PDB file of C-alpha atoms in Angstrom:
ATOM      1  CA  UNK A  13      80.906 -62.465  95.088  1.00  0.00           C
ATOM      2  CA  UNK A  14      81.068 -61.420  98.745  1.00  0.00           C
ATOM      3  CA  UNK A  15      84.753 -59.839  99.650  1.00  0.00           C
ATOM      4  CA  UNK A  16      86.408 -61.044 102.778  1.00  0.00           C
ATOM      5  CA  UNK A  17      87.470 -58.790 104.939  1.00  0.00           C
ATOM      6  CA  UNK A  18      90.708 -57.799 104.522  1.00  0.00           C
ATOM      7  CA  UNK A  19      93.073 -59.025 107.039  1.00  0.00           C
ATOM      8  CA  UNK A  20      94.850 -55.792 108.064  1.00  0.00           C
ATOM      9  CA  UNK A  21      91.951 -53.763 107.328  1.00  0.00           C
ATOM     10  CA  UNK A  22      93.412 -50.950 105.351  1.00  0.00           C
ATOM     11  CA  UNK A  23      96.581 -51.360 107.222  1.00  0.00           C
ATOM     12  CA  UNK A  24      98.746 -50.365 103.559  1.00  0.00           C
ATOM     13  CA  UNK A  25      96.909 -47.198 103.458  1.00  0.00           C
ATOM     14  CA  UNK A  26      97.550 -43.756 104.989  1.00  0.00           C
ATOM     15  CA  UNK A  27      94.385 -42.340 103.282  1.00  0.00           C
ATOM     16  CA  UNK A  28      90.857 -44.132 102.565  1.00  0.00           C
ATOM     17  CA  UNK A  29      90.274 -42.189  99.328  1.00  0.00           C
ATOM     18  CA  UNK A  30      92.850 -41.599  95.858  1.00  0.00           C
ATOM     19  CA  UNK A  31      95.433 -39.349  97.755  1.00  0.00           C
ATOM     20  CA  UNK A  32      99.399 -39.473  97.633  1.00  0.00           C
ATOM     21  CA  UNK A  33     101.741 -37.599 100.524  1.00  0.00           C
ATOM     22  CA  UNK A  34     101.898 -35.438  97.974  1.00  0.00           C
ATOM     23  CA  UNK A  35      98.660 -34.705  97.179  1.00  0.00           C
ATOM     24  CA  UNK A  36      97.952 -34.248 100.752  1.00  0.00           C
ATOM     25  CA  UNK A  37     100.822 -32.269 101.531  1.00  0.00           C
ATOM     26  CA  UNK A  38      99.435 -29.385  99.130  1.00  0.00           C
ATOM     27  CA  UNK A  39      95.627 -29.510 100.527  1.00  0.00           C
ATOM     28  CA  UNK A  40      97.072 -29.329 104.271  1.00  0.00           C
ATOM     29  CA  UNK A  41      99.711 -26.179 103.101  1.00  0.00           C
ATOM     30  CA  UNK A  42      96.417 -24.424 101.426  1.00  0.00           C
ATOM     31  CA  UNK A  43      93.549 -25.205 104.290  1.00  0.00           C
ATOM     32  CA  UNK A  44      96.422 -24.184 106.925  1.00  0.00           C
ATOM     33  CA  UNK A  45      96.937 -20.917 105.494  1.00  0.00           C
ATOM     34  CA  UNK A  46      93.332 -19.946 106.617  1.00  0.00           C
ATOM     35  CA  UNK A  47      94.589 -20.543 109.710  1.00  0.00           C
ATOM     36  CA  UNK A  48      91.082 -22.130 111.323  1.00  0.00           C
ATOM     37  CA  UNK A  49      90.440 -22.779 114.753  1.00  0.00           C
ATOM     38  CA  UNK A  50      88.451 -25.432 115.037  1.00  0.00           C
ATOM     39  CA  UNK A  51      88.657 -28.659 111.995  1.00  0.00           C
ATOM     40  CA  UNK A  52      85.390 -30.827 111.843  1.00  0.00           C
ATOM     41  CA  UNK A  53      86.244 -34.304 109.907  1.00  0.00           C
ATOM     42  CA  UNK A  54      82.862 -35.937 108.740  1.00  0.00           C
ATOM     43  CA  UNK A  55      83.389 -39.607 108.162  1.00  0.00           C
ATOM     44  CA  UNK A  56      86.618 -38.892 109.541  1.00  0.00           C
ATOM     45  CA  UNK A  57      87.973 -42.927 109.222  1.00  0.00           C
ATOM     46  CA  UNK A  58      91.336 -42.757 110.942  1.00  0.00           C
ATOM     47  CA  UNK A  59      91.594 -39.213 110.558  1.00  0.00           C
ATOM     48  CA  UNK A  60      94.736 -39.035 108.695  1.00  0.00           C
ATOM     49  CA  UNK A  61      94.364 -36.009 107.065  1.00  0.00           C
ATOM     50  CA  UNK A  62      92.802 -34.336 109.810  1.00  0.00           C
ATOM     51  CA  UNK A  63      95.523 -35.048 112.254  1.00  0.00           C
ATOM     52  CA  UNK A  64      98.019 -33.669 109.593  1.00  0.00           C
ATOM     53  CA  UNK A  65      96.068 -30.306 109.576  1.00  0.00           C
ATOM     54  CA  UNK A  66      96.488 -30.068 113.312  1.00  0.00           C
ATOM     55  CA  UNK A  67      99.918 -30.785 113.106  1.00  0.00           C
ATOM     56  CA  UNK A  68     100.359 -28.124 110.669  1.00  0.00           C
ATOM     57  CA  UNK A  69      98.059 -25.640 112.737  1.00  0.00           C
ATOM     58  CA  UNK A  70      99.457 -25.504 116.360  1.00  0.00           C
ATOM     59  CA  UNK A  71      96.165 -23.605 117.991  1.00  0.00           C
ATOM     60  CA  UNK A  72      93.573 -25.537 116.408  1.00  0.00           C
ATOM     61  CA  UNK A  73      91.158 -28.227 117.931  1.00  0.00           C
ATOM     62  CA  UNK A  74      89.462 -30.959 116.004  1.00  0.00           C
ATOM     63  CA  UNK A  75      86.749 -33.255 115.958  1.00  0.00           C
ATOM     64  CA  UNK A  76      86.169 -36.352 113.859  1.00  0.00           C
ATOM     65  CA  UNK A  77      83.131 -38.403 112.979  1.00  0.00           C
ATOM     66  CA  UNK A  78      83.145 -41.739 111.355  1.00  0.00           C
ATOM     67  CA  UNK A  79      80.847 -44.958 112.606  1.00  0.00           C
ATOM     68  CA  UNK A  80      83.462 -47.632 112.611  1.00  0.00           C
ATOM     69  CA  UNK A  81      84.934 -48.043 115.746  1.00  0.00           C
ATOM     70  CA  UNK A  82      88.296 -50.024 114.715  1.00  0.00           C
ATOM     71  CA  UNK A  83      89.000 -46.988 112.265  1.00  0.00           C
ATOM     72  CA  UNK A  84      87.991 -44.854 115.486  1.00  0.00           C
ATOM     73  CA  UNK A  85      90.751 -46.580 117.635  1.00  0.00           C
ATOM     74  CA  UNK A  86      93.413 -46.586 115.314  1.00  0.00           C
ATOM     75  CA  UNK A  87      92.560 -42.193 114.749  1.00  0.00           C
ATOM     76  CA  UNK A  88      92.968 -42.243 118.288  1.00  0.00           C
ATOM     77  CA  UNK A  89      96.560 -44.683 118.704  1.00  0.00           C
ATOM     78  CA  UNK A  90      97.729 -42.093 116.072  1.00  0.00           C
ATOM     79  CA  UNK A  91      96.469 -38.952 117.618  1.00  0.00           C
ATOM     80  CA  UNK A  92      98.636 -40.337 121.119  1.00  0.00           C
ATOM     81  CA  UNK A  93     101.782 -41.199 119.115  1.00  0.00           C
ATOM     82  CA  UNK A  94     101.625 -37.637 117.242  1.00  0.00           C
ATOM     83  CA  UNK A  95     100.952 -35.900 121.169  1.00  0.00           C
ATOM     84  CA  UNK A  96      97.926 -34.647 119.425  1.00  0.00           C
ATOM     85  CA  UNK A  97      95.210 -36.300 121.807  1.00  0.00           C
ATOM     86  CA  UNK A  98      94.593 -32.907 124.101  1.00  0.00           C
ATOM     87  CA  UNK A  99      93.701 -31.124 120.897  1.00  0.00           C
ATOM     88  CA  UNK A 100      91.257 -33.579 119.147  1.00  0.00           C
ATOM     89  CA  UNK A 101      88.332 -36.085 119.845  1.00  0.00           C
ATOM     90  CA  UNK A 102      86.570 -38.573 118.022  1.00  0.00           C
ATOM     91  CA  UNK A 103      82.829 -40.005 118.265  1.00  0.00           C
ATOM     92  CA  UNK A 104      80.711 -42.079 116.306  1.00  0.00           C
ATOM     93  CA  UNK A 105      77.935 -39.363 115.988  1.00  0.00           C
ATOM     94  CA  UNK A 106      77.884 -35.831 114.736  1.00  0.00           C
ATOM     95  CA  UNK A 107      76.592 -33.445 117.383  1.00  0.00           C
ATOM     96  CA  UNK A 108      73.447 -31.398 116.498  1.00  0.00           C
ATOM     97  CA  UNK A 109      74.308 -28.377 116.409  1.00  0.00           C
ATOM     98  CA  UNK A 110      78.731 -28.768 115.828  1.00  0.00           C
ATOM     99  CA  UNK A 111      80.120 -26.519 113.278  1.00  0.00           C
ATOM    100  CA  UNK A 112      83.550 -25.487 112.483  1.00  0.00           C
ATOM    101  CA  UNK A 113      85.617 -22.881 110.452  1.00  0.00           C
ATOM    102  CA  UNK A 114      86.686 -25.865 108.342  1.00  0.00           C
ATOM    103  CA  UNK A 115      85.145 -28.851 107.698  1.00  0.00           C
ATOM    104  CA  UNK A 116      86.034 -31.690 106.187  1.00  0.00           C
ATOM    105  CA  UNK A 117      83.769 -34.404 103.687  1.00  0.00           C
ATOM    106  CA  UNK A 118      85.861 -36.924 101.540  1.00  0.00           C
ATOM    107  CA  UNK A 119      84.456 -39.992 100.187  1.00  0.00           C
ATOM    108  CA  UNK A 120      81.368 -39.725 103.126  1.00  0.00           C
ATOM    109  CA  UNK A 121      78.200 -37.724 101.396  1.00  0.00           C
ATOM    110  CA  UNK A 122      76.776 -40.820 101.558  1.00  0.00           C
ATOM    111  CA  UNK A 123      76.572 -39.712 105.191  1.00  0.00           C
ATOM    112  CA  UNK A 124      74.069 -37.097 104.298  1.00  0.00           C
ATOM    113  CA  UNK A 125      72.758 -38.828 100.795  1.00  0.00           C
ATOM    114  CA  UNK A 126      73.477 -37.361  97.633  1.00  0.00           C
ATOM    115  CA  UNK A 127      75.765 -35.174  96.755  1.00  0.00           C
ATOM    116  CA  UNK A 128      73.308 -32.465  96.849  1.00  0.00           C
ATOM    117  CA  UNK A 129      72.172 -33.846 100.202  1.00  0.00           C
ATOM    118  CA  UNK A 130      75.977 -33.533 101.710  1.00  0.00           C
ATOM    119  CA  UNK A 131      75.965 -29.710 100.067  1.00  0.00           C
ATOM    120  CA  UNK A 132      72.642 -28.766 101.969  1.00  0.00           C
ATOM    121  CA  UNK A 133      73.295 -30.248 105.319  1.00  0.00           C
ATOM    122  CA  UNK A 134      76.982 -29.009 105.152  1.00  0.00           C
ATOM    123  CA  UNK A 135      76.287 -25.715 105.036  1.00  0.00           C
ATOM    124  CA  UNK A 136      75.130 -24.698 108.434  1.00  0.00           C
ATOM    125  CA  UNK A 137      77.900 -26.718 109.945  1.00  0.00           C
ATOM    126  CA  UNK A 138      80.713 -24.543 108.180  1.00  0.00           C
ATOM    127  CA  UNK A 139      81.000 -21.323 109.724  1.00  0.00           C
ATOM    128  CA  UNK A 140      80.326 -18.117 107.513  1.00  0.00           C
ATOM    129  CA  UNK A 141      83.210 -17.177 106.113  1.00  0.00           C
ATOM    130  CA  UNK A 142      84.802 -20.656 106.469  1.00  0.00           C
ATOM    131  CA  UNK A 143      85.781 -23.415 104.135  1.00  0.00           C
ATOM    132  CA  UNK A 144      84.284 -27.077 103.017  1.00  0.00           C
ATOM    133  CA  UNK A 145      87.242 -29.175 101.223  1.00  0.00           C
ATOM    134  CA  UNK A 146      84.110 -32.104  99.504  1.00  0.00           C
ATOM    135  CA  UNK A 147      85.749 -35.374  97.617  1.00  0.00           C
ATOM    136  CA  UNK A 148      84.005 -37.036  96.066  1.00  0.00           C
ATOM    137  CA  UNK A 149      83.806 -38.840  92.596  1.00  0.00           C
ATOM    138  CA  UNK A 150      82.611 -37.503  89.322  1.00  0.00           C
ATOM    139  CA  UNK A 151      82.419 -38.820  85.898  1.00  0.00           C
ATOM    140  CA  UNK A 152      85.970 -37.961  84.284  1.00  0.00           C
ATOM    141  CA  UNK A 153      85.217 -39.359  80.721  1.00  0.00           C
ATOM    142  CA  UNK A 154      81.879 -40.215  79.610  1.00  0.00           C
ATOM    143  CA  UNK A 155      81.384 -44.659  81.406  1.00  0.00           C
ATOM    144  CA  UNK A 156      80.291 -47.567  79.257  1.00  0.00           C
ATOM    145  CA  UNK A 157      77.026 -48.876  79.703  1.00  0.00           C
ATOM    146  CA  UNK A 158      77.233 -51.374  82.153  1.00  0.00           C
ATOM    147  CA  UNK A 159      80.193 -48.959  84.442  1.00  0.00           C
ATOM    148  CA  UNK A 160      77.680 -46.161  84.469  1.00  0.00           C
ATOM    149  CA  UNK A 161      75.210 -49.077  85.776  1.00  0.00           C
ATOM    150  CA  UNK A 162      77.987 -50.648  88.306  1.00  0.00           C
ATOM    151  CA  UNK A 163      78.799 -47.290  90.065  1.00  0.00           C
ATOM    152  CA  UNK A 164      75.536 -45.312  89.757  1.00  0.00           C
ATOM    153  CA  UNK A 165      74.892 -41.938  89.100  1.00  0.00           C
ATOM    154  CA  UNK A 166      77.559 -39.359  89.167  1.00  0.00           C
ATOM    155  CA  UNK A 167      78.151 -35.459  88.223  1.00  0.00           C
ATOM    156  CA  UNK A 168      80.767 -34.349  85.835  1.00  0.00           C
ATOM    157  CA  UNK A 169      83.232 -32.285  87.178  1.00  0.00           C
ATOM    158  CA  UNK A 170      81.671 -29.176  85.628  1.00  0.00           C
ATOM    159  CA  UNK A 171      78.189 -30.046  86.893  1.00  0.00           C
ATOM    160  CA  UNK A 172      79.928 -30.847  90.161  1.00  0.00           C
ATOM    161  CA  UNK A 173      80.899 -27.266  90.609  1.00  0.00           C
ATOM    162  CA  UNK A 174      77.483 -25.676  89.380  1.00  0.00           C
ATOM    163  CA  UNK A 175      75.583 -27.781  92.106  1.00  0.00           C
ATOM    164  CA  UNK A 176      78.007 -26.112  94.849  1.00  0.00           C
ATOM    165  CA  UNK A 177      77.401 -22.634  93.906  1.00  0.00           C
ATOM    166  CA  UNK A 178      73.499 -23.025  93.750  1.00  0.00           C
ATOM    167  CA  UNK A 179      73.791 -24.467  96.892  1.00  0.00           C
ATOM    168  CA  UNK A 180      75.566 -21.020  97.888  1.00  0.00           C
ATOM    169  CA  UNK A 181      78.945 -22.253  98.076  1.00  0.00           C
ATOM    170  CA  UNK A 182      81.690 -20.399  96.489  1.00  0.00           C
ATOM    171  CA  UNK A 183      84.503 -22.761  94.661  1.00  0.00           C
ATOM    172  CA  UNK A 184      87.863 -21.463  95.559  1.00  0.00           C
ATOM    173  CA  UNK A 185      90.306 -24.460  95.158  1.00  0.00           C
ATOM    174  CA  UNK A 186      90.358 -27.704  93.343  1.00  0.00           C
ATOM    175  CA  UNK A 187      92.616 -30.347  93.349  1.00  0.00           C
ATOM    176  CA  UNK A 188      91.677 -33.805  90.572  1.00  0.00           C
ATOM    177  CA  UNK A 189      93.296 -37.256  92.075  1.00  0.00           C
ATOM    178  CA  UNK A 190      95.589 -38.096  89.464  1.00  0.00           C
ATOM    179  CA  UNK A 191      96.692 -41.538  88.146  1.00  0.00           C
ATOM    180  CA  UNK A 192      99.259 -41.661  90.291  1.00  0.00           C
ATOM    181  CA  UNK A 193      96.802 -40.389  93.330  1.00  0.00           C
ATOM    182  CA  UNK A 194      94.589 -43.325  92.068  1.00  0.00           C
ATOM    183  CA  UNK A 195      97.005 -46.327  91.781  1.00  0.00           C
ATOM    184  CA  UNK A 196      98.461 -45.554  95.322  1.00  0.00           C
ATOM    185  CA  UNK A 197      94.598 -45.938  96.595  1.00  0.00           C
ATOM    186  CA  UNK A 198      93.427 -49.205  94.946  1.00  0.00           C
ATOM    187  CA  UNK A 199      96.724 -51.004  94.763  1.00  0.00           C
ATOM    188  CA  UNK A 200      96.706 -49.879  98.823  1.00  0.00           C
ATOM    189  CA  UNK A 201      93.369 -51.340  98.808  1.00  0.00           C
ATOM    190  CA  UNK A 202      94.696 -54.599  97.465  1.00  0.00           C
ATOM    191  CA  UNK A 203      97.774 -54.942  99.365  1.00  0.00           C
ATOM    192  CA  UNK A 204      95.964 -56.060 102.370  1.00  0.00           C
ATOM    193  CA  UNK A 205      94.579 -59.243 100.150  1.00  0.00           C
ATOM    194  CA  UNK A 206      98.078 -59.745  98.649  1.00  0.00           C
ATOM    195  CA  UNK A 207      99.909 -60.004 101.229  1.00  0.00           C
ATOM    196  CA  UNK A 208      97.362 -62.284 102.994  1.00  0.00           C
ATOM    197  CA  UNK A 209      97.851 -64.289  99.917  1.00  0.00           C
ATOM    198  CA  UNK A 210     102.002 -64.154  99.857  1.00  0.00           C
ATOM    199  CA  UNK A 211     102.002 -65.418 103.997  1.00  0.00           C
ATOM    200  CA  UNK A 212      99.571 -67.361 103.876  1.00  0.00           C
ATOM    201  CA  UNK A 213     100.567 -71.252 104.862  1.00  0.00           C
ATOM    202  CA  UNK A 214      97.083 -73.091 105.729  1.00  0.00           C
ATOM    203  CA  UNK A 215      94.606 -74.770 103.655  1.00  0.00           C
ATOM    204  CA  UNK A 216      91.801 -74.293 104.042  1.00  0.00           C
ATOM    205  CA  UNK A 217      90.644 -71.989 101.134  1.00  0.00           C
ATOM    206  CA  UNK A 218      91.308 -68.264 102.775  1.00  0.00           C
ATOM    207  CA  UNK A 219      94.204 -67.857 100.153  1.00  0.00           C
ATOM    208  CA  UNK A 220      92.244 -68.929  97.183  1.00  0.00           C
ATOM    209  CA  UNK A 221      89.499 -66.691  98.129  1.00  0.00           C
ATOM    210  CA  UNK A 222      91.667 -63.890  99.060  1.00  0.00           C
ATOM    211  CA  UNK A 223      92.845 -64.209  95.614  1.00  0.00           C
ATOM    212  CA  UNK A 224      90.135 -64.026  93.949  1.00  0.00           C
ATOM    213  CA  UNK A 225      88.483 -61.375  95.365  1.00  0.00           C
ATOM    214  CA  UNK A 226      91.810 -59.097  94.584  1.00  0.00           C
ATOM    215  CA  UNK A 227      91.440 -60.454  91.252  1.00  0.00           C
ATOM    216  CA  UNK A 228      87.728 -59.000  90.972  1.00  0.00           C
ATOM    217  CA  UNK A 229      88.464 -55.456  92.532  1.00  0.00           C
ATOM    218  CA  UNK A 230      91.672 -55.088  90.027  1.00  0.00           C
ATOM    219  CA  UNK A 231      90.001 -56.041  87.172  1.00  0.00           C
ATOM    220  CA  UNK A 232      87.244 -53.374  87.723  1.00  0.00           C
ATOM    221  CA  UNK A 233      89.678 -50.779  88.884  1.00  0.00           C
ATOM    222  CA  UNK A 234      91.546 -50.816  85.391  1.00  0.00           C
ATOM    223  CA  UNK A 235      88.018 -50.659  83.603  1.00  0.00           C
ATOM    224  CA  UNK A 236      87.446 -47.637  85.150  1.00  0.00           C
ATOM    225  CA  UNK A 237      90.753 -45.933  85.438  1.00  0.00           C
ATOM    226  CA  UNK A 238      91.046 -42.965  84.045  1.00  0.00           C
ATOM    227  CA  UNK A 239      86.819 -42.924  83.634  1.00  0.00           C
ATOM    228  CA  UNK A 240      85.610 -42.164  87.154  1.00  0.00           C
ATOM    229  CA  UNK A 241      87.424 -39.305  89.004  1.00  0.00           C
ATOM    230  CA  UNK A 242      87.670 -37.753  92.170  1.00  0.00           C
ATOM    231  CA  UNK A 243      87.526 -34.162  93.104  1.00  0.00           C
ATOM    232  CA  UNK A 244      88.946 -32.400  96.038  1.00  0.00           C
ATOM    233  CA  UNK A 245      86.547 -28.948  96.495  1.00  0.00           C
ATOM    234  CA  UNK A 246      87.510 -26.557  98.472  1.00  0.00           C
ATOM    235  CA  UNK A 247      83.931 -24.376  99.330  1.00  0.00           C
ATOM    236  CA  UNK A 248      84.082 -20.718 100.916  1.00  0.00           C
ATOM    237  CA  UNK A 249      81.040 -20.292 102.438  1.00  0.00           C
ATOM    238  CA  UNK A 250      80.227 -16.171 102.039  1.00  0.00           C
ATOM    239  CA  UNK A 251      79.349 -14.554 104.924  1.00  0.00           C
ATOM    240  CA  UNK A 252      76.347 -13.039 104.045  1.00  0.00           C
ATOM    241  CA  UNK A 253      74.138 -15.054 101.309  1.00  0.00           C
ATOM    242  CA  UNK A 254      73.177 -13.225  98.659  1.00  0.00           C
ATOM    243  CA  UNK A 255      69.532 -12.873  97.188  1.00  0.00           C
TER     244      UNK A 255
END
């Protein structure tokens, strides 16, 4: 069935991707304390996570990336409000030849194509000696069938890893989205269709098909809870590659 958009358009949702305050609270203490200078968000969305780094590093600059301009506007409403907008930008396009001392790619390989696609091209964009924190989704327990067909396919976690480090990268941090990390996310995800569905007065049908399509996404969330995971990578890249 085709999903209508959601009225507020992610508007119960700090983060696009399975991530508490909590969760992000421990990535931005850990990336901080590298203390980089310049934070490169690819497929940025609003940028929540990258403005929070800023925040947290006072002498840092950042740039973020996504192609959807109403995420782009809202990065950049939030980036005013926080007195952040001297210290970051936002464009639709990555620049040929950006890098940073930390990068940024959840949820957005797809950007690049595969996962071993995102690794490549990622590479030369992080500085030597800086870090890559990847999300993206792995295979937690072994899918049925027909989820394995649904989603496509997907690493484990450990085979996850070994692609990064023949790729060159070195894996120094990893955080898994938990339950908790994951219910926030989809039941965020829904709460734009619920609450369309709890206001809504009119007839004409936009209720009943609001409903239903929250109906769909649950139901195929809880087949795959606790089956498809997400990993948070953080990547060193060494500063001299080794033959």
């Amino acid at each position: 069935m085709t999903e209508p958009t959601p009225v507020g358009y992610y508007e119960f949702l700090d983060f696009n991707n399975p991530m508490t305050d909590e969760t992000a609270e421990r990535l931005v203490a850990k990336l901080a304390a590298t203390e980089p200078s310049r934070v490169l968000d690819i497929g940025c969305g609003w940028a929540e996570l990258l403005l929070r780094l800023l925040a947290a590093c006072e002498t840092a600059v950042g740039h973020g990336v996504d192609h959807d301009e109403i995420l782009l506007q809202r990065a950049r409403d939030n980036a005013r409000h926080r007195r952040l907008s001297d210290r970051v930008t936002f464009t639709a396009a990555l620049g040929g030849d950006e890098s940073a001392d930390l990068v940024l790619n959840i949820g957005a390989e797809h950007v690049f194509g595969t996962v071993e696609d995102a690794l490549e091209r990622l590479r030369p964009i992080t500085q030597p000696g800086g870090r890559l924190l990847f999300g993206t989704q792995f295979w937690e327990r072994t899918p049925t069938p027909e989820l394995a067909a649904a989603i496509g396919p997907l690493p484990t976690l450990p085979a996850l890893i070994d692609i990064a480090t023949a790729l060159g990268w070195r894996p120094i941090g990893l955080t898994v989205a938990s339950a908790d990390d994951w219910d926030h996310f989809e039941f965020g995800f829904l709460a734009d269709w619920e609450q369309f569905v709890l206001s809504d007065t009119t007839a004409d049908g936009g209720a009943d098909r609001a409903r239903a399509a929250a109906d769909e996404h649950r139901t195929a969330y809880l087949e795959r809870r606790g089956v498809l995971g997400f990993a948070f990578l953080t990547l060193g890249r060494p500063q001299v590659v080794q033959a």
